Amino acid sequence: MSDYDSGGPPALADGEHRRLASLLRAAARERRPVEPLSARYPQLTVADARRIRDSALADRLAEGEELAGAVASPGRAGEPRIAWITDAMVMAHGQVALGDLIDPHVEPRLALRLTRSLPDPIGSVCDLVRASQGLRLCLEVVDSRYCSGPVTAADEIADNCGTSKVFVAGETAAPGAEALAHGAIDALVMLGASLARRQGGLEAGTLLVAPLSGA
């Protein structure tokens, strides 16, 4: 499991997960939004959505991108959801190429970038802070691949929660521990633990991004 719960069993076949992941990637690449997946597949579950999200990541990695970290996006019930970040999604500066996106908006986040590796399991946020340069301010560019219409939690997760790009203010210290209230600590630990389980540990340079002030 890569998120807090399993989300129940998948309703779609593996081939459909891969096909829908390709559909969403094509929508982003061509800047042509598609209808929410649940409109065509009302049986779509959160477990399906995670498989679609992970299939899209696998395709990006196969094309040469590298997994750089993850974002905890606030869920509707207050639980964070995971969105993957690859190296191609990390901006070196604060300028966004709007011509590459559909309808983006920017949200403030907190980030930790590890300066040394950590083994699995990750026990606490203290483990993460000690292995990083401390909290940094981060901007997340969110760009949904869906056109207008009702969007479910499963739709959002399948679309990598809309996470398209992130920018970390490298030398700018973030606010203090009070900014980690309302679930952001849990989000950082969940991200670190999930990635560590997936990869057998966390490598130096891993980027973890959490809500600035919870859900």
PDB file of C-alpha atoms in Angstrom:
ATOM      1  CA  MET A   1       0.000   0.000   0.000  1.00  0.00           C
ATOM      2  CA  SER A   2       1.246   3.472  -0.801  1.00  0.00           C
ATOM      3  CA  ASP A   3      -1.440   5.498   0.969  1.00  0.00           C
ATOM      4  CA  TYR A   4      -3.227   5.223   4.292  1.00  0.00           C
ATOM      5  CA  ASP A   5      -5.617   2.455   3.276  1.00  0.00           C
ATOM      6  CA  SER A   6      -6.110  -0.048   0.504  1.00  0.00           C
ATOM      7  CA  GLY A   7      -9.215   1.637  -0.916  1.00  0.00           C
ATOM      8  CA  GLY A   8     -10.897  -1.711  -1.467  1.00  0.00           C
ATOM      9  CA  PRO A   9     -10.326  -4.084  -4.381  1.00  0.00           C
ATOM     10  CA  PRO A  10      -9.894  -2.795  -7.941  1.00  0.00           C
ATOM     11  CA  ALA A  11     -12.880  -3.033 -10.264  1.00  0.00           C
ATOM     12  CA  LEU A  12     -10.963  -2.706 -13.546  1.00  0.00           C
ATOM     13  CA  ALA A  13      -8.512  -5.045 -15.258  1.00  0.00           C
ATOM     14  CA  ASP A  14      -4.791  -4.267 -15.299  1.00  0.00           C
ATOM     15  CA  GLY A  15      -4.935  -3.500 -18.998  1.00  0.00           C
ATOM     16  CA  GLU A  16      -7.542  -0.816 -18.342  1.00  0.00           C
ATOM     17  CA  HIS A  17      -5.330   0.773 -15.688  1.00  0.00           C
ATOM     18  CA  ARG A  18      -2.491   1.095 -18.181  1.00  0.00           C
ATOM     19  CA  ARG A  19      -4.793   2.380 -20.920  1.00  0.00           C
ATOM     20  CA  LEU A  20      -6.340   5.049 -18.688  1.00  0.00           C
ATOM     21  CA  ALA A  21      -2.900   6.123 -17.472  1.00  0.00           C
ATOM     22  CA  SER A  22      -1.896   6.622 -21.113  1.00  0.00           C
ATOM     23  CA  LEU A  23      -5.116   8.567 -21.724  1.00  0.00           C
ATOM     24  CA  LEU A  24      -4.339  11.007 -18.894  1.00  0.00           C
ATOM     25  CA  ARG A  25      -0.737  11.414 -19.995  1.00  0.00           C
ATOM     26  CA  ALA A  26      -1.858  12.164 -23.545  1.00  0.00           C
ATOM     27  CA  ALA A  27      -4.325  14.751 -22.204  1.00  0.00           C
ATOM     28  CA  ALA A  28      -1.491  16.510 -20.390  1.00  0.00           C
ATOM     29  CA  ARG A  29       0.901  16.274 -23.325  1.00  0.00           C
ATOM     30  CA  GLU A  30      -1.631  17.554 -25.866  1.00  0.00           C
ATOM     31  CA  ARG A  31      -3.310  20.010 -23.467  1.00  0.00           C
ATOM     32  CA  ARG A  32      -6.677  18.420 -24.247  1.00  0.00           C
ATOM     33  CA  PRO A  33      -8.650  17.746 -21.046  1.00  0.00           C
ATOM     34  CA  VAL A  34     -10.776  14.611 -20.888  1.00  0.00           C
ATOM     35  CA  GLU A  35     -13.949  13.828 -18.985  1.00  0.00           C
ATOM     36  CA  PRO A  36     -13.436  12.437 -15.467  1.00  0.00           C
ATOM     37  CA  LEU A  37     -12.747   8.699 -15.597  1.00  0.00           C
ATOM     38  CA  SER A  38     -15.662   7.973 -13.267  1.00  0.00           C
ATOM     39  CA  ALA A  39     -18.080   9.348 -15.886  1.00  0.00           C
ATOM     40  CA  ARG A  40     -17.253   6.373 -18.106  1.00  0.00           C
ATOM     41  CA  TYR A  41     -16.377   3.959 -15.310  1.00  0.00           C
ATOM     42  CA  PRO A  42     -18.726   4.642 -12.374  1.00  0.00           C
ATOM     43  CA  GLN A  43     -17.349   1.510 -10.689  1.00  0.00           C
ATOM     44  CA  LEU A  44     -13.874   3.110 -10.465  1.00  0.00           C
ATOM     45  CA  THR A  45     -12.408   2.590  -6.985  1.00  0.00           C
ATOM     46  CA  VAL A  46      -9.560   4.229  -5.109  1.00  0.00           C
ATOM     47  CA  ALA A  47      -7.555   1.032  -5.628  1.00  0.00           C
ATOM     48  CA  ASP A  48      -8.068   1.419  -9.394  1.00  0.00           C
ATOM     49  CA  ALA A  49      -7.026   5.047  -9.157  1.00  0.00           C
ATOM     50  CA  ARG A  50      -3.768   4.181  -7.416  1.00  0.00           C
ATOM     51  CA  ARG A  51      -2.961   1.614 -10.073  1.00  0.00           C
ATOM     52  CA  ILE A  52      -3.629   4.171 -12.813  1.00  0.00           C
ATOM     53  CA  ARG A  53      -1.442   6.741 -11.046  1.00  0.00           C
ATOM     54  CA  ASP A  54       1.342   4.195 -10.531  1.00  0.00           C
ATOM     55  CA  SER A  55       1.117   2.984 -14.129  1.00  0.00           C
ATOM     56  CA  ALA A  56       1.631   6.546 -15.354  1.00  0.00           C
ATOM     57  CA  LEU A  57       4.675   6.811 -13.086  1.00  0.00           C
ATOM     58  CA  ALA A  58       6.062   3.518 -14.410  1.00  0.00           C
ATOM     59  CA  ASP A  59       5.755   4.825 -17.974  1.00  0.00           C
ATOM     60  CA  ARG A  60       7.598   8.025 -17.068  1.00  0.00           C
ATOM     61  CA  LEU A  61      10.390   6.073 -15.398  1.00  0.00           C
ATOM     62  CA  ALA A  62      10.658   3.783 -18.427  1.00  0.00           C
ATOM     63  CA  GLU A  63      11.134   6.887 -20.576  1.00  0.00           C
ATOM     64  CA  GLY A  64      14.140   7.962 -18.496  1.00  0.00           C
ATOM     65  CA  GLU A  65      12.692  10.133 -15.754  1.00  0.00           C
ATOM     66  CA  GLU A  66      13.685   9.409 -12.154  1.00  0.00           C
ATOM     67  CA  LEU A  67      11.476   9.296  -9.077  1.00  0.00           C
ATOM     68  CA  ALA A  68      12.359  12.430  -7.090  1.00  0.00           C
ATOM     69  CA  GLY A  69       9.828  12.275  -4.243  1.00  0.00           C
ATOM     70  CA  ALA A  70       6.156  12.693  -3.458  1.00  0.00           C
ATOM     71  CA  VAL A  71       3.495  15.204  -2.463  1.00  0.00           C
ATOM     72  CA  ALA A  72       0.821  14.712   0.170  1.00  0.00           C
ATOM     73  CA  SER A  73      -2.323  16.331  -1.198  1.00  0.00           C
ATOM     74  CA  PRO A  74      -5.142  17.016   1.295  1.00  0.00           C
ATOM     75  CA  GLY A  75      -7.983  14.548   0.819  1.00  0.00           C
ATOM     76  CA  ARG A  76     -11.658  15.357   1.208  1.00  0.00           C
ATOM     77  CA  ALA A  77     -11.834  13.470   4.509  1.00  0.00           C
ATOM     78  CA  GLY A  78      -8.676  15.104   5.825  1.00  0.00           C
ATOM     79  CA  GLU A  79      -6.356  12.209   4.913  1.00  0.00           C
ATOM     80  CA  PRO A  80      -3.429  13.077   2.664  1.00  0.00           C
ATOM     81  CA  ARG A  81      -3.130  11.366  -0.700  1.00  0.00           C
ATOM     82  CA  ILE A  82       0.114  10.625  -2.474  1.00  0.00           C
ATOM     83  CA  ALA A  83       1.129  12.220  -5.768  1.00  0.00           C
ATOM     84  CA  TRP A  84       4.444  11.222  -7.314  1.00  0.00           C
ATOM     85  CA  ILE A  85       7.184  13.690  -8.323  1.00  0.00           C
ATOM     86  CA  THR A  86       9.786  12.897 -10.980  1.00  0.00           C
ATOM     87  CA  ASP A  87      12.930  14.892 -11.684  1.00  0.00           C
ATOM     88  CA  ALA A  88      11.271  16.349 -14.806  1.00  0.00           C
ATOM     89  CA  MET A  89       8.564  17.888 -12.592  1.00  0.00           C
ATOM     90  CA  VAL A  90      10.988  19.768 -10.303  1.00  0.00           C
ATOM     91  CA  MET A  91      11.508  23.343 -11.515  1.00  0.00           C
ATOM     92  CA  ALA A  92      14.963  24.874 -11.200  1.00  0.00           C
ATOM     93  CA  HIS A  93      13.463  28.368 -11.032  1.00  0.00           C
ATOM     94  CA  GLY A  94      10.088  29.940 -10.323  1.00  0.00           C
ATOM     95  CA  GLN A  95       9.032  30.508 -13.929  1.00  0.00           C
ATOM     96  CA  VAL A  96       6.218  28.280 -15.180  1.00  0.00           C
ATOM     97  CA  ALA A  97       5.831  27.519 -18.898  1.00  0.00           C
ATOM     98  CA  LEU A  98       2.073  28.049 -19.173  1.00  0.00           C
ATOM     99  CA  GLY A  99       2.088  26.720 -22.721  1.00  0.00           C
ATOM    100  CA  ASP A 100       2.818  23.245 -21.318  1.00  0.00           C
ATOM    101  CA  LEU A 101      -0.227  23.221 -19.010  1.00  0.00           C
ATOM    102  CA  ILE A 102      -4.028  23.178 -19.297  1.00  0.00           C
ATOM    103  CA  ASP A 103      -5.471  25.343 -16.503  1.00  0.00           C
ATOM    104  CA  PRO A 104      -2.865  25.567 -13.712  1.00  0.00           C
ATOM    105  CA  HIS A 105      -3.004  27.133 -10.283  1.00  0.00           C
ATOM    106  CA  VAL A 106      -0.335  27.374  -7.590  1.00  0.00           C
ATOM    107  CA  GLU A 107      -0.607  26.217  -3.978  1.00  0.00           C
ATOM    108  CA  PRO A 108       1.880  26.801  -1.113  1.00  0.00           C
ATOM    109  CA  ARG A 109       3.481  23.753   0.484  1.00  0.00           C
ATOM    110  CA  LEU A 110       6.232  22.698   2.895  1.00  0.00           C
ATOM    111  CA  ALA A 111       9.119  20.588   1.633  1.00  0.00           C
ATOM    112  CA  LEU A 112      11.937  18.477   2.996  1.00  0.00           C
ATOM    113  CA  ARG A 113      14.836  17.505   0.733  1.00  0.00           C
ATOM    114  CA  LEU A 114      17.006  14.753   2.191  1.00  0.00           C
ATOM    115  CA  THR A 115      20.754  15.364   2.293  1.00  0.00           C
ATOM    116  CA  ARG A 116      21.568  11.783   3.282  1.00  0.00           C
ATOM    117  CA  SER A 117      19.945   8.424   2.786  1.00  0.00           C
ATOM    118  CA  LEU A 118      17.597   6.838   5.313  1.00  0.00           C
ATOM    119  CA  PRO A 119      16.838   3.127   5.677  1.00  0.00           C
ATOM    120  CA  ASP A 120      13.376   1.646   5.861  1.00  0.00           C
ATOM    121  CA  PRO A 121      11.340   1.973   8.063  1.00  0.00           C
ATOM    122  CA  ILE A 122      10.920   5.700   8.697  1.00  0.00           C
ATOM    123  CA  GLY A 123       9.817   6.155  12.293  1.00  0.00           C
ATOM    124  CA  SER A 124       9.110   9.864  12.826  1.00  0.00           C
ATOM    125  CA  VAL A 125       9.332  13.330  11.362  1.00  0.00           C
ATOM    126  CA  CYS A 126      12.468  13.808  13.489  1.00  0.00           C
ATOM    127  CA  ASP A 127      14.209  11.155  11.363  1.00  0.00           C
ATOM    128  CA  LEU A 128      13.326  13.129   8.261  1.00  0.00           C
ATOM    129  CA  VAL A 129      14.292  16.557   9.624  1.00  0.00           C
ATOM    130  CA  ARG A 130      17.678  15.305  10.874  1.00  0.00           C
ATOM    131  CA  ALA A 131      18.411  13.868   7.431  1.00  0.00           C
ATOM    132  CA  SER A 132      17.504  17.104   5.612  1.00  0.00           C
ATOM    133  CA  GLN A 133      18.340  20.801   5.543  1.00  0.00           C
ATOM    134  CA  GLY A 134      15.102  21.509   7.381  1.00  0.00           C
ATOM    135  CA  LEU A 135      11.773  22.754   6.140  1.00  0.00           C
ATOM    136  CA  ARG A 136      11.637  24.831   2.983  1.00  0.00           C
ATOM    137  CA  LEU A 137       8.831  26.739   1.347  1.00  0.00           C
ATOM    138  CA  CYS A 138       7.515  25.087  -1.797  1.00  0.00           C
ATOM    139  CA  LEU A 139       5.086  25.983  -4.563  1.00  0.00           C
ATOM    140  CA  GLU A 140       3.100  23.217  -6.214  1.00  0.00           C
ATOM    141  CA  VAL A 141       1.659  23.759  -9.684  1.00  0.00           C
ATOM    142  CA  VAL A 142      -1.659  21.882  -9.855  1.00  0.00           C
ATOM    143  CA  ASP A 143      -3.095  21.229 -13.307  1.00  0.00           C
ATOM    144  CA  SER A 144      -6.037  18.858 -13.607  1.00  0.00           C
ATOM    145  CA  ARG A 145      -6.365  16.842 -16.795  1.00  0.00           C
ATOM    146  CA  TYR A 146     -10.153  16.827 -16.526  1.00  0.00           C
ATOM    147  CA  CYS A 147     -12.727  19.047 -18.172  1.00  0.00           C
ATOM    148  CA  SER A 148     -15.652  20.349 -16.167  1.00  0.00           C
ATOM    149  CA  GLY A 149     -17.926  17.859 -14.461  1.00  0.00           C
ATOM    150  CA  PRO A 150     -18.262  16.021 -11.147  1.00  0.00           C
ATOM    151  CA  VAL A 151     -14.873  14.659 -10.043  1.00  0.00           C
ATOM    152  CA  THR A 152     -14.563  11.894  -7.455  1.00  0.00           C
ATOM    153  CA  ALA A 153     -11.705  11.145  -5.063  1.00  0.00           C
ATOM    154  CA  ALA A 154     -10.727   8.254  -7.332  1.00  0.00           C
ATOM    155  CA  ASP A 155     -10.582  10.603 -10.336  1.00  0.00           C
ATOM    156  CA  GLU A 156      -8.238  12.923  -8.471  1.00  0.00           C
ATOM    157  CA  ILE A 157      -5.880  10.162  -7.336  1.00  0.00           C
ATOM    158  CA  ALA A 158      -5.744   8.636 -10.829  1.00  0.00           C
ATOM    159  CA  ASP A 159      -4.679  12.061 -12.118  1.00  0.00           C
ATOM    160  CA  ASN A 160      -1.777  12.172  -9.611  1.00  0.00           C
ATOM    161  CA  CYS A 161      -3.893  14.680  -7.660  1.00  0.00           C
ATOM    162  CA  GLY A 162      -3.224  17.190 -10.427  1.00  0.00           C
ATOM    163  CA  THR A 163       0.416  17.596  -9.349  1.00  0.00           C
ATOM    164  CA  SER A 164       2.352  18.807 -12.384  1.00  0.00           C
ATOM    165  CA  LYS A 165       5.383  20.714 -11.133  1.00  0.00           C
ATOM    166  CA  VAL A 166       6.998  21.815  -7.869  1.00  0.00           C
ATOM    167  CA  PHE A 167       9.425  24.588  -7.012  1.00  0.00           C
ATOM    168  CA  VAL A 168      11.396  24.567  -3.750  1.00  0.00           C
ATOM    169  CA  ALA A 169      12.871  27.808  -2.382  1.00  0.00           C
ATOM    170  CA  GLY A 170      16.298  26.333  -1.727  1.00  0.00           C
ATOM    171  CA  GLU A 171      17.684  28.693   0.911  1.00  0.00           C
ATOM    172  CA  THR A 172      14.458  30.097   2.325  1.00  0.00           C
ATOM    173  CA  ALA A 173      13.578  28.647   5.708  1.00  0.00           C
ATOM    174  CA  ALA A 174       9.924  27.810   6.121  1.00  0.00           C
ATOM    175  CA  PRO A 175       7.834  28.860   9.127  1.00  0.00           C
ATOM    176  CA  GLY A 176       8.377  27.011  12.366  1.00  0.00           C
ATOM    177  CA  ALA A 177       6.707  23.946  13.796  1.00  0.00           C
ATOM    178  CA  GLU A 178       3.358  25.720  14.140  1.00  0.00           C
ATOM    179  CA  ALA A 179       3.045  25.514  10.349  1.00  0.00           C
ATOM    180  CA  LEU A 180       3.025  21.733  10.657  1.00  0.00           C
ATOM    181  CA  ALA A 181      -0.274  21.640  12.518  1.00  0.00           C
ATOM    182  CA  HIS A 182      -3.421  19.871  11.369  1.00  0.00           C
ATOM    183  CA  GLY A 183      -1.932  16.771   9.829  1.00  0.00           C
ATOM    184  CA  ALA A 184       1.156  17.963   7.970  1.00  0.00           C
ATOM    185  CA  ILE A 185       3.446  16.048  10.352  1.00  0.00           C
ATOM    186  CA  ASP A 186       1.473  12.879   9.662  1.00  0.00           C
ATOM    187  CA  ALA A 187       1.656  13.658   5.947  1.00  0.00           C
ATOM    188  CA  LEU A 188       5.456  13.933   5.969  1.00  0.00           C
ATOM    189  CA  VAL A 189       5.888  10.696   7.929  1.00  0.00           C
ATOM    190  CA  MET A 190       3.371   8.918   5.677  1.00  0.00           C
ATOM    191  CA  LEU A 191       5.227  10.089   2.576  1.00  0.00           C
ATOM    192  CA  GLY A 192       8.616   9.077   3.919  1.00  0.00           C
ATOM    193  CA  ALA A 193       7.359   5.694   5.085  1.00  0.00           C
ATOM    194  CA  SER A 194       5.531   4.988   1.813  1.00  0.00           C
ATOM    195  CA  LEU A 195       8.510   5.842  -0.362  1.00  0.00           C
ATOM    196  CA  ALA A 196      10.884   3.914   1.905  1.00  0.00           C
ATOM    197  CA  ARG A 197       8.694   0.809   1.641  1.00  0.00           C
ATOM    198  CA  ARG A 198       8.522   1.195  -2.138  1.00  0.00           C
ATOM    199  CA  GLN A 199      12.290   1.607  -2.594  1.00  0.00           C
ATOM    200  CA  GLY A 200      13.776  -0.125   0.457  1.00  0.00           C
ATOM    201  CA  GLY A 201      14.832   3.221   1.928  1.00  0.00           C
ATOM    202  CA  LEU A 202      15.159   6.871   0.957  1.00  0.00           C
ATOM    203  CA  GLU A 203      18.038   8.218  -1.107  1.00  0.00           C
ATOM    204  CA  ALA A 204      19.768  11.559  -0.602  1.00  0.00           C
ATOM    205  CA  GLY A 205      17.966  14.182  -2.670  1.00  0.00           C
ATOM    206  CA  THR A 206      14.486  12.729  -2.097  1.00  0.00           C
ATOM    207  CA  LEU A 207      11.889  15.503  -1.972  1.00  0.00           C
ATOM    208  CA  LEU A 208       8.880  15.247   0.368  1.00  0.00           C
ATOM    209  CA  VAL A 209       6.138  17.881   0.075  1.00  0.00           C
ATOM    210  CA  ALA A 210       3.246  18.369   2.527  1.00  0.00           C
ATOM    211  CA  PRO A 211       0.366  20.839   2.983  1.00  0.00           C
ATOM    212  CA  LEU A 212       1.434  24.143   4.537  1.00  0.00           C
ATOM    213  CA  SER A 213      -1.400  24.135   7.063  1.00  0.00           C
ATOM    214  CA  GLY A 214      -3.156  20.801   6.723  1.00  0.00           C
ATOM    215  CA  ALA A 215      -6.353  20.172   4.830  1.00  0.00           C
TER     216      ALA A 215
END
